[in-house]
XYZ file of C-alpha atoms in Angstrom:
571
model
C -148.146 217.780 -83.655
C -145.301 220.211 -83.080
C -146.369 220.469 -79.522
C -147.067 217.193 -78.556
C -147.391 216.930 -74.902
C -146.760 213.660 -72.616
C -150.148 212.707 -72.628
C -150.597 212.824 -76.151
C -147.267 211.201 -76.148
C -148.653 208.334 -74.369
C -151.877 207.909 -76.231
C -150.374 207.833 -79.471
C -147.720 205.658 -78.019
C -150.566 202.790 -77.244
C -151.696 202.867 -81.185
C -148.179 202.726 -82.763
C -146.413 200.305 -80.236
C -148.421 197.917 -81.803
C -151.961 197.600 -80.540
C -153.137 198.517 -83.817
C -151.537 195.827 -85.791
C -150.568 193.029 -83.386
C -152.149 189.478 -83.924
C -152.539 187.032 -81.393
C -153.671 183.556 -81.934
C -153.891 179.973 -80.430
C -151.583 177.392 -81.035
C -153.244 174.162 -82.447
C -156.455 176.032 -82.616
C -156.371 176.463 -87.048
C -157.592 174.121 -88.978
C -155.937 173.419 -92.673
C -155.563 176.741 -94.071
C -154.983 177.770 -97.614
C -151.797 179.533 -99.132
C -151.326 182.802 -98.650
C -151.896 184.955 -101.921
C -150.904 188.167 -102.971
C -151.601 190.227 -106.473
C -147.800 191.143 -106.641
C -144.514 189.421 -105.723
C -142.461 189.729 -102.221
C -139.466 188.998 -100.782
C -138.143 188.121 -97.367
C -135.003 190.532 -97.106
C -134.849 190.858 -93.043
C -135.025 187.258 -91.440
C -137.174 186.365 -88.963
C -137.442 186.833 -85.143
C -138.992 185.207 -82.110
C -139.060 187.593 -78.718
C -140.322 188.053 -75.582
C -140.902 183.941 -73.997
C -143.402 183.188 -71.834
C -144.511 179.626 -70.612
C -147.593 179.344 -73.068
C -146.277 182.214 -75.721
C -143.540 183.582 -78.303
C -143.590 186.589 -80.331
C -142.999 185.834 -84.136
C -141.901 188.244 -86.480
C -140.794 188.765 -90.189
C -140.520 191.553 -92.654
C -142.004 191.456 -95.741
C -140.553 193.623 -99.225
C -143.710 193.487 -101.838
C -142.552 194.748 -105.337
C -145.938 197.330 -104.981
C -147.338 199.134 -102.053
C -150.787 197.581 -101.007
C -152.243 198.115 -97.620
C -151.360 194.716 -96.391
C -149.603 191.338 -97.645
C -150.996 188.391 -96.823
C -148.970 185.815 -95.370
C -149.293 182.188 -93.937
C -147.312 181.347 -90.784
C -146.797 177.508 -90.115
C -145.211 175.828 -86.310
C -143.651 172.946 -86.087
C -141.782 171.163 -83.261
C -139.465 169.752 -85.765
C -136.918 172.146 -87.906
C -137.531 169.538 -90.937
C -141.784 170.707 -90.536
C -142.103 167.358 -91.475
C -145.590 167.754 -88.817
C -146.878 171.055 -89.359
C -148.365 171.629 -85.480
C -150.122 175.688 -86.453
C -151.155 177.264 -89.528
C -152.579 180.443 -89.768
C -153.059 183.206 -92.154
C -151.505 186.883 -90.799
C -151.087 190.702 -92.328
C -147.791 192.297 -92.842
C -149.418 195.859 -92.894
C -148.443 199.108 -94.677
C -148.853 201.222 -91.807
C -146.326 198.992 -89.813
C -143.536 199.346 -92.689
C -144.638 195.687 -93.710
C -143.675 194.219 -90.696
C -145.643 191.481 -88.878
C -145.919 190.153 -85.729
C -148.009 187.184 -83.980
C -148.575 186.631 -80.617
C -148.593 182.752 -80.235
C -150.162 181.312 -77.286
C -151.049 178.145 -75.871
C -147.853 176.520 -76.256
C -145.675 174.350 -74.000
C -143.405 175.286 -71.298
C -139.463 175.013 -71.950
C -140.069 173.591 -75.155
C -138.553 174.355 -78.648
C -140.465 175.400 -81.422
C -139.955 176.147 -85.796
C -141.440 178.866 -87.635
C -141.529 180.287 -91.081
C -143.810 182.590 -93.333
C -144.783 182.659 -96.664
C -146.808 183.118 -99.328
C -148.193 180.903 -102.708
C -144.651 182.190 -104.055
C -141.767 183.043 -101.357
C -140.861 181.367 -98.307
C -139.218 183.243 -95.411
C -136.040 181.280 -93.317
C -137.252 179.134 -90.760
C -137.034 180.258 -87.412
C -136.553 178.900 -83.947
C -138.024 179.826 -80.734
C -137.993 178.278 -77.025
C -140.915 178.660 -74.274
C -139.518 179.416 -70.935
C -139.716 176.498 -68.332
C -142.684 176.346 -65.791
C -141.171 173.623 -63.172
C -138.004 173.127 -61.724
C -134.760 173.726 -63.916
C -131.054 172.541 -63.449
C -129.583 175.409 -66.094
C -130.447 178.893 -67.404
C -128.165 179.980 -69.912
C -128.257 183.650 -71.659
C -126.115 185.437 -74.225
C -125.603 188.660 -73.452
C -125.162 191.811 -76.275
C -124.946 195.631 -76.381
C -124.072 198.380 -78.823
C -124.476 197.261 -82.149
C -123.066 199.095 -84.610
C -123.225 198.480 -88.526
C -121.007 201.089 -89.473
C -118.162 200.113 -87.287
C -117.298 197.061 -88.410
C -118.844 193.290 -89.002
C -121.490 191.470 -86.690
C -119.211 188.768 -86.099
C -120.790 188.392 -82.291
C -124.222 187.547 -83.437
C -122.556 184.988 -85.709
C -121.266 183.435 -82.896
C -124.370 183.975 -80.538
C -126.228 182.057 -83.284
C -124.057 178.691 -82.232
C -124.518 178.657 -78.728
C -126.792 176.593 -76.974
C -129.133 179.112 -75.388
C -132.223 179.526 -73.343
C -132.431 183.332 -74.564
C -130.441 186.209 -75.768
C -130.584 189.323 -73.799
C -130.227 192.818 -75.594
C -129.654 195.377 -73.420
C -129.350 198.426 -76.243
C -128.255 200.437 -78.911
C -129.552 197.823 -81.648
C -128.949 200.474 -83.595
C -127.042 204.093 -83.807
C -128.956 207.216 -84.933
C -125.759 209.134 -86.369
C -125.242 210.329 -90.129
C -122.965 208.439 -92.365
C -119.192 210.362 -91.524
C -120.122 210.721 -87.321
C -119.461 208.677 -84.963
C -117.704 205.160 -85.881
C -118.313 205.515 -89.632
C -114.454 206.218 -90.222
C -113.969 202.493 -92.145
C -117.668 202.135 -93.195
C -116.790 202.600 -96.819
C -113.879 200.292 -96.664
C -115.225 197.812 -95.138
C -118.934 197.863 -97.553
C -121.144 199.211 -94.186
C -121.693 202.414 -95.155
C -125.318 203.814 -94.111
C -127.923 203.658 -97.136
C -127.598 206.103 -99.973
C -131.434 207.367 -98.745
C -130.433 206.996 -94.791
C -127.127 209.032 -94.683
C -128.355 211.718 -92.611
C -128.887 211.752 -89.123
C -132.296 209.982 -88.006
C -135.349 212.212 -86.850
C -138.372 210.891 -88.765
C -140.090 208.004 -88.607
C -138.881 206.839 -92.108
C -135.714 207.478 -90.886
C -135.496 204.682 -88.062
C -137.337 202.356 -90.213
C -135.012 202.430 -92.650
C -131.558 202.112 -90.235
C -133.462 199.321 -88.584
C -133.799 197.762 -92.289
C -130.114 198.616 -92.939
C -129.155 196.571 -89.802
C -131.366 193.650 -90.273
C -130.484 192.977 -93.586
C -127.305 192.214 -92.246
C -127.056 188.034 -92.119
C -124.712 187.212 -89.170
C -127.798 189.206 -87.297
C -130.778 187.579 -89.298
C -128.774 183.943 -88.004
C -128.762 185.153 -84.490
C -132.189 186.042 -84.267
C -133.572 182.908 -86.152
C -131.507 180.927 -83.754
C -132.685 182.125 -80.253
C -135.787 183.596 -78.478
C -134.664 187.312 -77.728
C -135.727 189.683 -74.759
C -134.330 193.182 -75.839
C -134.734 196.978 -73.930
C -133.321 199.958 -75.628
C -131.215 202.246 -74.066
C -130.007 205.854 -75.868
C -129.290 205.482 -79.505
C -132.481 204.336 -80.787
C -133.481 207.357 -80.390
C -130.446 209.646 -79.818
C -127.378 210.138 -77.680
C -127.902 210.324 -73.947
C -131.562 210.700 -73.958
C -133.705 211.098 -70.726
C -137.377 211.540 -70.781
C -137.902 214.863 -72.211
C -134.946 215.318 -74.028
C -131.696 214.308 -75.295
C -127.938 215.390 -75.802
C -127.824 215.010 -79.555
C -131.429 216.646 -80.137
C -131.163 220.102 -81.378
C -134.311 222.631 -81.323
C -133.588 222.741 -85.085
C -134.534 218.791 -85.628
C -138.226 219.737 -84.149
C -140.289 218.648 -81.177
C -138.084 216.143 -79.604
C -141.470 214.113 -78.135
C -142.165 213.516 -81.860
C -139.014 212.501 -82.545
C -139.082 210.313 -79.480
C -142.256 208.482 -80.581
C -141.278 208.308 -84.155
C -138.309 205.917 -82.631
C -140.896 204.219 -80.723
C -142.997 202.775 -83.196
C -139.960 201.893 -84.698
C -138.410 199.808 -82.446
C -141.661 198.164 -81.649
C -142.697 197.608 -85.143
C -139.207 196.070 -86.028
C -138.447 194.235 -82.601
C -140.145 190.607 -81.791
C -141.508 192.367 -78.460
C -144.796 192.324 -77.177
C -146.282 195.972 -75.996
C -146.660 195.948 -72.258
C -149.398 198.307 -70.691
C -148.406 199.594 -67.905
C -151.440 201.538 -65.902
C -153.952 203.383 -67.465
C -154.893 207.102 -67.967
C -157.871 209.064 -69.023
C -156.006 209.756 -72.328
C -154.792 205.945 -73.170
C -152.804 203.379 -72.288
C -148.696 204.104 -71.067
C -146.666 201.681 -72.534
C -143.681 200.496 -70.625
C -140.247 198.435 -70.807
C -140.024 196.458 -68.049
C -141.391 193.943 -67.530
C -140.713 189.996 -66.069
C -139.700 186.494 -67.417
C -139.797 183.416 -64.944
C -136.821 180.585 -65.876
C -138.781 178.216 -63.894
C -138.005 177.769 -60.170
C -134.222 179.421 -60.988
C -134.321 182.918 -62.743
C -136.467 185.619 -62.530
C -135.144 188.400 -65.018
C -136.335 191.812 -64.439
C -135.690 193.396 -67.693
C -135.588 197.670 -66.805
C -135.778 201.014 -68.741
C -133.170 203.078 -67.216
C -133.515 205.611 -69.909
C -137.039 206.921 -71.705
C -139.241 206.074 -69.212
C -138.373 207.981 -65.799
C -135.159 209.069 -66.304
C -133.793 212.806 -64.735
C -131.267 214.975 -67.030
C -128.257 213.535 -66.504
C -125.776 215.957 -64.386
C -122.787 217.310 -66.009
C -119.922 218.617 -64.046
C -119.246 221.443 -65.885
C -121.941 223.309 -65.070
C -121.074 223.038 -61.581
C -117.470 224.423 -62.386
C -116.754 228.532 -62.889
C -115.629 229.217 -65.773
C -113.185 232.177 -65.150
C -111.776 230.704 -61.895
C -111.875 226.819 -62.360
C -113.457 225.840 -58.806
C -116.294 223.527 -58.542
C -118.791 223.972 -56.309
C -119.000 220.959 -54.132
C -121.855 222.002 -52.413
C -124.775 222.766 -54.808
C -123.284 219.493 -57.116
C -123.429 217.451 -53.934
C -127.273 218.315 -53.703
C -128.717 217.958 -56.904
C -126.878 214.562 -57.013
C -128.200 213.148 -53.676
C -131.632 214.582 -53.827
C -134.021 211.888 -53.085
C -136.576 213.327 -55.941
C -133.936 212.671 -58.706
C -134.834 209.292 -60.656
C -133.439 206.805 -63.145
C -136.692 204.288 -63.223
C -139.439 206.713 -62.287
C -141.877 206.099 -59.003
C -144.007 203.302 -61.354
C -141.034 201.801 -62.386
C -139.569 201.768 -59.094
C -142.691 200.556 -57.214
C -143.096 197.565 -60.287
C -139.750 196.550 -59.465
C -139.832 196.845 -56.036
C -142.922 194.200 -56.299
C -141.348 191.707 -58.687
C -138.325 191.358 -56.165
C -140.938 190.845 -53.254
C -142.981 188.765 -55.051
C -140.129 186.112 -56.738
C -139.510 182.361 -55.420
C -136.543 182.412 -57.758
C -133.348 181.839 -56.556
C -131.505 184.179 -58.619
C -133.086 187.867 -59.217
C -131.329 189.045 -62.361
C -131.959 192.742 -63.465
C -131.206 193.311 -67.233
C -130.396 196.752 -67.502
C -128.704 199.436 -70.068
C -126.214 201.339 -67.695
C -123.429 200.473 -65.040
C -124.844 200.437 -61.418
C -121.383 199.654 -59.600
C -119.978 202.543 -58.311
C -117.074 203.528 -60.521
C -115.301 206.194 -58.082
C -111.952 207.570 -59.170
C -109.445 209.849 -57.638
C -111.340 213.580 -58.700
C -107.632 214.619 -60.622
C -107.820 211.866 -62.948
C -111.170 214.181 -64.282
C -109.113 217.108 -65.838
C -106.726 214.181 -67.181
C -109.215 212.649 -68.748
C -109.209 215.273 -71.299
C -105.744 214.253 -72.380
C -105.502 210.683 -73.716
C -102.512 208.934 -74.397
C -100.196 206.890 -72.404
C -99.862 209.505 -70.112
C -103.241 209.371 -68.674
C -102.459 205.580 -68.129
C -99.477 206.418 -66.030
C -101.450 208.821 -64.028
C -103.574 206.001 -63.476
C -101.016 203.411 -62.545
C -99.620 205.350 -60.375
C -102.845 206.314 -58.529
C -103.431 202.336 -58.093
C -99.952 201.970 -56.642
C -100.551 204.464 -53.965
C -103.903 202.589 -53.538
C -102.509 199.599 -53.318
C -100.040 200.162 -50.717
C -102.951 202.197 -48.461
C -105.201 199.035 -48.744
C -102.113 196.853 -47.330
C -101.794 199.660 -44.271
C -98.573 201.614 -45.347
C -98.310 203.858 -43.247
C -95.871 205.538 -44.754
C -98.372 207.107 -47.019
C -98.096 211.075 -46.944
C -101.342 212.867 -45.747
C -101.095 214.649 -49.462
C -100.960 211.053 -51.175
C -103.943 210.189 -48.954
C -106.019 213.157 -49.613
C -105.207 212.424 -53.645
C -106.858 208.796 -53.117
C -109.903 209.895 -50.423
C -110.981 213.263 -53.026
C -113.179 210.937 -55.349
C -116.098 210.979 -58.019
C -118.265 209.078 -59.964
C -116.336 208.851 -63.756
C -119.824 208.682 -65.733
C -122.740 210.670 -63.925
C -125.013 209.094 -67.015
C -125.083 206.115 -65.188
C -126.501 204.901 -61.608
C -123.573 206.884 -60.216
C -125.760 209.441 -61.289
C -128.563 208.661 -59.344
C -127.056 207.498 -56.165
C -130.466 207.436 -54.177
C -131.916 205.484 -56.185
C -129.724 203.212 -56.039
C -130.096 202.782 -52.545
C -133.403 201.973 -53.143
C -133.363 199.096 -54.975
C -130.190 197.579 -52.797
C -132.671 197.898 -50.002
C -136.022 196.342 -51.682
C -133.167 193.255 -52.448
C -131.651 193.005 -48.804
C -135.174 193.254 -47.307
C -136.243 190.326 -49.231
C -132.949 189.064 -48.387
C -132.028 188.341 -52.191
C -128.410 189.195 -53.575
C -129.116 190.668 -56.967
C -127.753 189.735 -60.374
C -127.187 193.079 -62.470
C -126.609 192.318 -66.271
C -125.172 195.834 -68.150
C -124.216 197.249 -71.309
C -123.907 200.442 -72.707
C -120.079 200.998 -72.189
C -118.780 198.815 -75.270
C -116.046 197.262 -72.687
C -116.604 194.333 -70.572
C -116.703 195.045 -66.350
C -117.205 192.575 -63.509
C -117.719 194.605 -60.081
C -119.110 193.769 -56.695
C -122.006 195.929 -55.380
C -122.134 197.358 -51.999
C -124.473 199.529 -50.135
C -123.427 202.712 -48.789
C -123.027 200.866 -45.310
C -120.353 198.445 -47.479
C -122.989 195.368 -47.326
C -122.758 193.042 -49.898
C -125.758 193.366 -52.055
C -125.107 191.507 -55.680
C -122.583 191.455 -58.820
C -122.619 193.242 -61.689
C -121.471 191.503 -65.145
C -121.482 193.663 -68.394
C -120.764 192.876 -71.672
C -118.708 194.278 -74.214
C -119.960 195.709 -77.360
C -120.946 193.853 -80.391
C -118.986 196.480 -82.556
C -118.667 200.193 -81.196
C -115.374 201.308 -79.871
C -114.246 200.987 -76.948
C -112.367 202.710 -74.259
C -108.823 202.330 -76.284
C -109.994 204.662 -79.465
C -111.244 207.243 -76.727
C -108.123 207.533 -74.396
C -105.959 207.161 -77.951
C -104.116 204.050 -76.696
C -102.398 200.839 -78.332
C -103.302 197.650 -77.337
C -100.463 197.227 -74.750
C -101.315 200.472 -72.973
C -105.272 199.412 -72.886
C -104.245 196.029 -71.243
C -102.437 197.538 -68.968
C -105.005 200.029 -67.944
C -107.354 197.029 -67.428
C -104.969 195.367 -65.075
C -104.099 198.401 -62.691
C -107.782 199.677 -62.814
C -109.232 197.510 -60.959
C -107.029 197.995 -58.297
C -108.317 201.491 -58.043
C -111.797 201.160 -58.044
C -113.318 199.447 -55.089
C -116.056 197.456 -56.119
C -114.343 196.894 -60.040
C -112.957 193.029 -60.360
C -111.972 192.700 -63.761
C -112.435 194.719 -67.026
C -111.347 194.104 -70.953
C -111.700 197.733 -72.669
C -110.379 197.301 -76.189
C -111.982 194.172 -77.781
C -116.059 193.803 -78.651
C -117.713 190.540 -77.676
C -119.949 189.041 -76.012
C -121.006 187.850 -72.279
C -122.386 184.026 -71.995
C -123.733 183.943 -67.973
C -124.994 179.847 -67.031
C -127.233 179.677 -64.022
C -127.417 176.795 -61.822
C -128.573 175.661 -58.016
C -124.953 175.700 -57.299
C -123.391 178.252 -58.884
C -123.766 181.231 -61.698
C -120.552 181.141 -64.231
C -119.872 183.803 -66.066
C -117.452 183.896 -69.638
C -116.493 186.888 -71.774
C -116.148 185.845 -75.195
C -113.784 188.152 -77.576
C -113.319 188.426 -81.629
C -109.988 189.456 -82.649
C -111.043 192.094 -85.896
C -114.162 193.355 -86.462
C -112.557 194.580 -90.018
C -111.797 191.859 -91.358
C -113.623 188.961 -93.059
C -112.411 186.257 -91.672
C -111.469 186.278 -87.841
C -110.965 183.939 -84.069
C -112.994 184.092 -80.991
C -111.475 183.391 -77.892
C -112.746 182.595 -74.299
C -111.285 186.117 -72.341
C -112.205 185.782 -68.987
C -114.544 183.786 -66.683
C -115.588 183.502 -63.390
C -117.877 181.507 -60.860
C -120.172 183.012 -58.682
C -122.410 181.440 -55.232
C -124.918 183.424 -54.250
């Protein structure tokens, strides 16, 4: 398997992303069933999970822990439309299989639109938590609300956000990646893990590669009970993006892959099965090939006549390598050249989504009655252009980097009010710009493009949900012609750092880098880059309101949430 190519990549893919092991059954169709028996004892150590709404279905999910190691457990799963089950409305007996690390997931169907529904597992000895799932609506709606979440990561500090996720009143959560974080126990964020009790498992501490390896992280992170609450509270609709498989990865390869930690397909598909196995998410096929089945991301959910959510994978499945300025710099002289950088950015063959992806897309925005289009996403498509000096002072944090920056806005500033008393030096400083993160949709400008134009030929104004950034943005998106063509909203992180341990600042230097930034940055409205949170968006015929929720330690115990920032939206 050392050599795995893509298309063994994708038939394998079909087996372990769940066909295999994935039940599906009928709501109302089971008759009284028996309990659920097993020769040896379990335990229900992970919660439960409901994912991936439809009108007529849910994905159900639990974990099970058996004290031995059969091939399967046996396990009865009951539905009720009441949390009390005091009418059981489903009963039917399901495997939690070996070969799926014990994990177990139903595909429901035949259930009501925009309804509630109550779930548990068990069997003749142990009963799991009860969950709760909701149906997406099939008619008109007034309201759509979502909770959005990114970057979750154990070792940094508490889930408090998923505590307070779990007490909303929601018609989904959206997960937009890095559920989990690959790194060994002393990398990245792990600098309070100890402290703090969140240290990586004593048999997980190295950095994940194997398939044992992700299963156990994800086991790690869902024993964790302000997430368990979260998920047994809401319906969730999750992508990936990078960590959960490794750091900055793009289709055949990855930034934190080394040739020494093998074939990186294998590792790729190890993470895979995984996520799939351990995520309420139902497999999507997405074409077919002579060699299987290519499973895919993205894929559609229909709020009624209001939302249509276009959930994308702007990392695994089409994605380019990611362009890196220094290799377009000399290294004995220092100059850049502008020219060959400026080509291999713009060429039209270079691709985020992929031609598939793109063309699905491209279809669902054609095809949608909705009046919002909402594309859930991992990375930042606003363009986030700053002054090209700022990128050598990048390299020096502190609070001298933030008076660089204020600074810059000051002279933009005064050139957006006309002053034309602006030197043609100070000018040329503001005009000489570039993109601050090519491994985002500043990376792949044409692309871009693309999908602004699919949305202004259907004359829709598109709805971009983000992560991946751990701070919180609003922007406005524009076309290369300056048009109008949607917002962008991201949310902060659940619990990785943000910009303030990067650029080594203090809280009253990070809050005053939010407040000058967007002054420099075009299409950037408003930003919070030091606290993790959460983003709660509320859909309606009239308007779209978004609020950015904040906790105030994510090392301590006991700790306040606060209402950030909001803002109100008419498209």
């Amino acid at each position: 398997m050392a050599n795995l190519n893509r298309r063994d990549f994708l038939k394998n893919s079909a087996f372990f992303t769940g066909a295999a092991w994935l039940s599906t059954s009928v709501f109302g169709c089971s008759s009284t069933v028996e309990k659920a028996k097993n020769n040896s004892p379990i335990q229900f150590l992970h919660g439960v999970a409901c994912g991936d709404p439809l009108t007529d279905s849910l994905i159900l999910w639990t974990k099970v822990t058996p004290a031995q190691q059969p091939d399967s457990v046996q396990l009865l799963l009951e539905v009720s439309d009441s949390a009390d089950f005091s009418a059981v409305k489903h009963q039917q007996l399901c495997l939690a299989r070996q070969q799926a690390d014990y994990c177990c997931k139903v595909d429901l169907t035949g259930l009501q639109p925009g309804r509630s529904y109550y779930y548990r597992f068990s069997d003749s000895n142990t009963v799991s938590a009860i969950g709760h799932g909701k149906t997406l609506p099939a008619v008109a709606v007034s309201q759509v609300r979502f909770a959005v979440l990114s970057c979750s990561n154990y070792p940094a500090g508490y889930f408090h956000v998923y505590q307070q996720v779990a007490q909303q009143q929601l018609d989904a959560v959206l997960h937009l990646g890095d559920y989990i974080y690959e790194y060994e126990q002393g990398g990245y964020a792990t600098e309070r893990s100890v402290e703090l009790g969140r240290a990586l498992a004593a048999d997980n501490q190295a950095e994940m590669v194997s398939l044992q390896d992700y299963r156990k992280r994800y086991a790690l992170y869902r024993s964790d009970k302000d997430l368990q609450q979260a998920h047994a509270s809401h319906s969730f609709i999750c992508v990936w993006d990078d960590h959960e498989i490794t750091n900055d990865a793009w289709t055949d390869g990855a930034e934190n892959h080394q040739p020494n930690e093998g074939d990186y397909q294998v590792r790729k598909l190890n993470a895979l099965q995984a996520y799939y196995e351990w995520m309420p998410i139902r497999p999507q096929v997405f074409g077919k090939q002579l060699s299987g089945q290519q499973q895919s991301l993205c894929r559609s959910f229909a709020f009624g006549d209001l939302v249509d959510l276009h959930m994308l994978d702007t990392r695994i499945e089409g994605r380019n390598l990611q362009l890196e300025y220094k290799h377009y710099t000399d290294e004995k002289t220092g100059a850049f050249d502008t020219e060959r950088f400026t080509g291999d950015l713009t060429n039209p063959n270079r691709t985020l989504l992929g031609q598939k992806q793109q063309q699905w897309l491209q279809t669902q925005l054609m095809r949608s009655k909705a009046q919002y289009q909402v594309l859930g996403q991992q990375v930042l498509m606003a363009k986030m252009m700053f002054p090209s000096e700022l990128l050598s002072a990048f390299s020096k944090p502190g609070p001298e980097l933030v008076a660089h920056i204020a600074e810059l806005s000051a002279l933009k500033q005064r050139a957006d009010q006309g002053d034309s008393s602006l030197s043609t030096k100070d000018k040329q400083r503001l005009e000489s710009v570039i993109a601050y993160n090519l491994d985002a949709w500043d990376g792949y400008p044409y692309e871009r493009e693309l999908v602004y134009k699919t949305a202004q030929q259907q004359n829709k104004q598109l709805v971009v949900l983000a992560g991946d950034t751990h701070n919180a943005w609003a922007s406005t998106l524009h076309d290369q012609q300056g048009n109008k063509v949607g917002i962008e909203l991201a949310t902060p992180s659940v619990s990785s750092p943000g910009i303030e341990t990067y650029l080594k600042l203090n809280t009253a230097q990070v809050e005053h880098l939010a407040d000058v930034l967007p002054q420099l940055i075009n299409e950037l409205e408003y930003c919070n880059l030091h606290q993790r949170g959460y983003l709660l968006v509320a859909f309606s015929k009239e308007q779209m309101d978004a609020q950015w929720f904040f906790v105030d330690d994510i090392t301590k115990k006991q700790y306040q949430t606060r209402l950030g920032h909001q803002q109100s939206y008419k498209l």
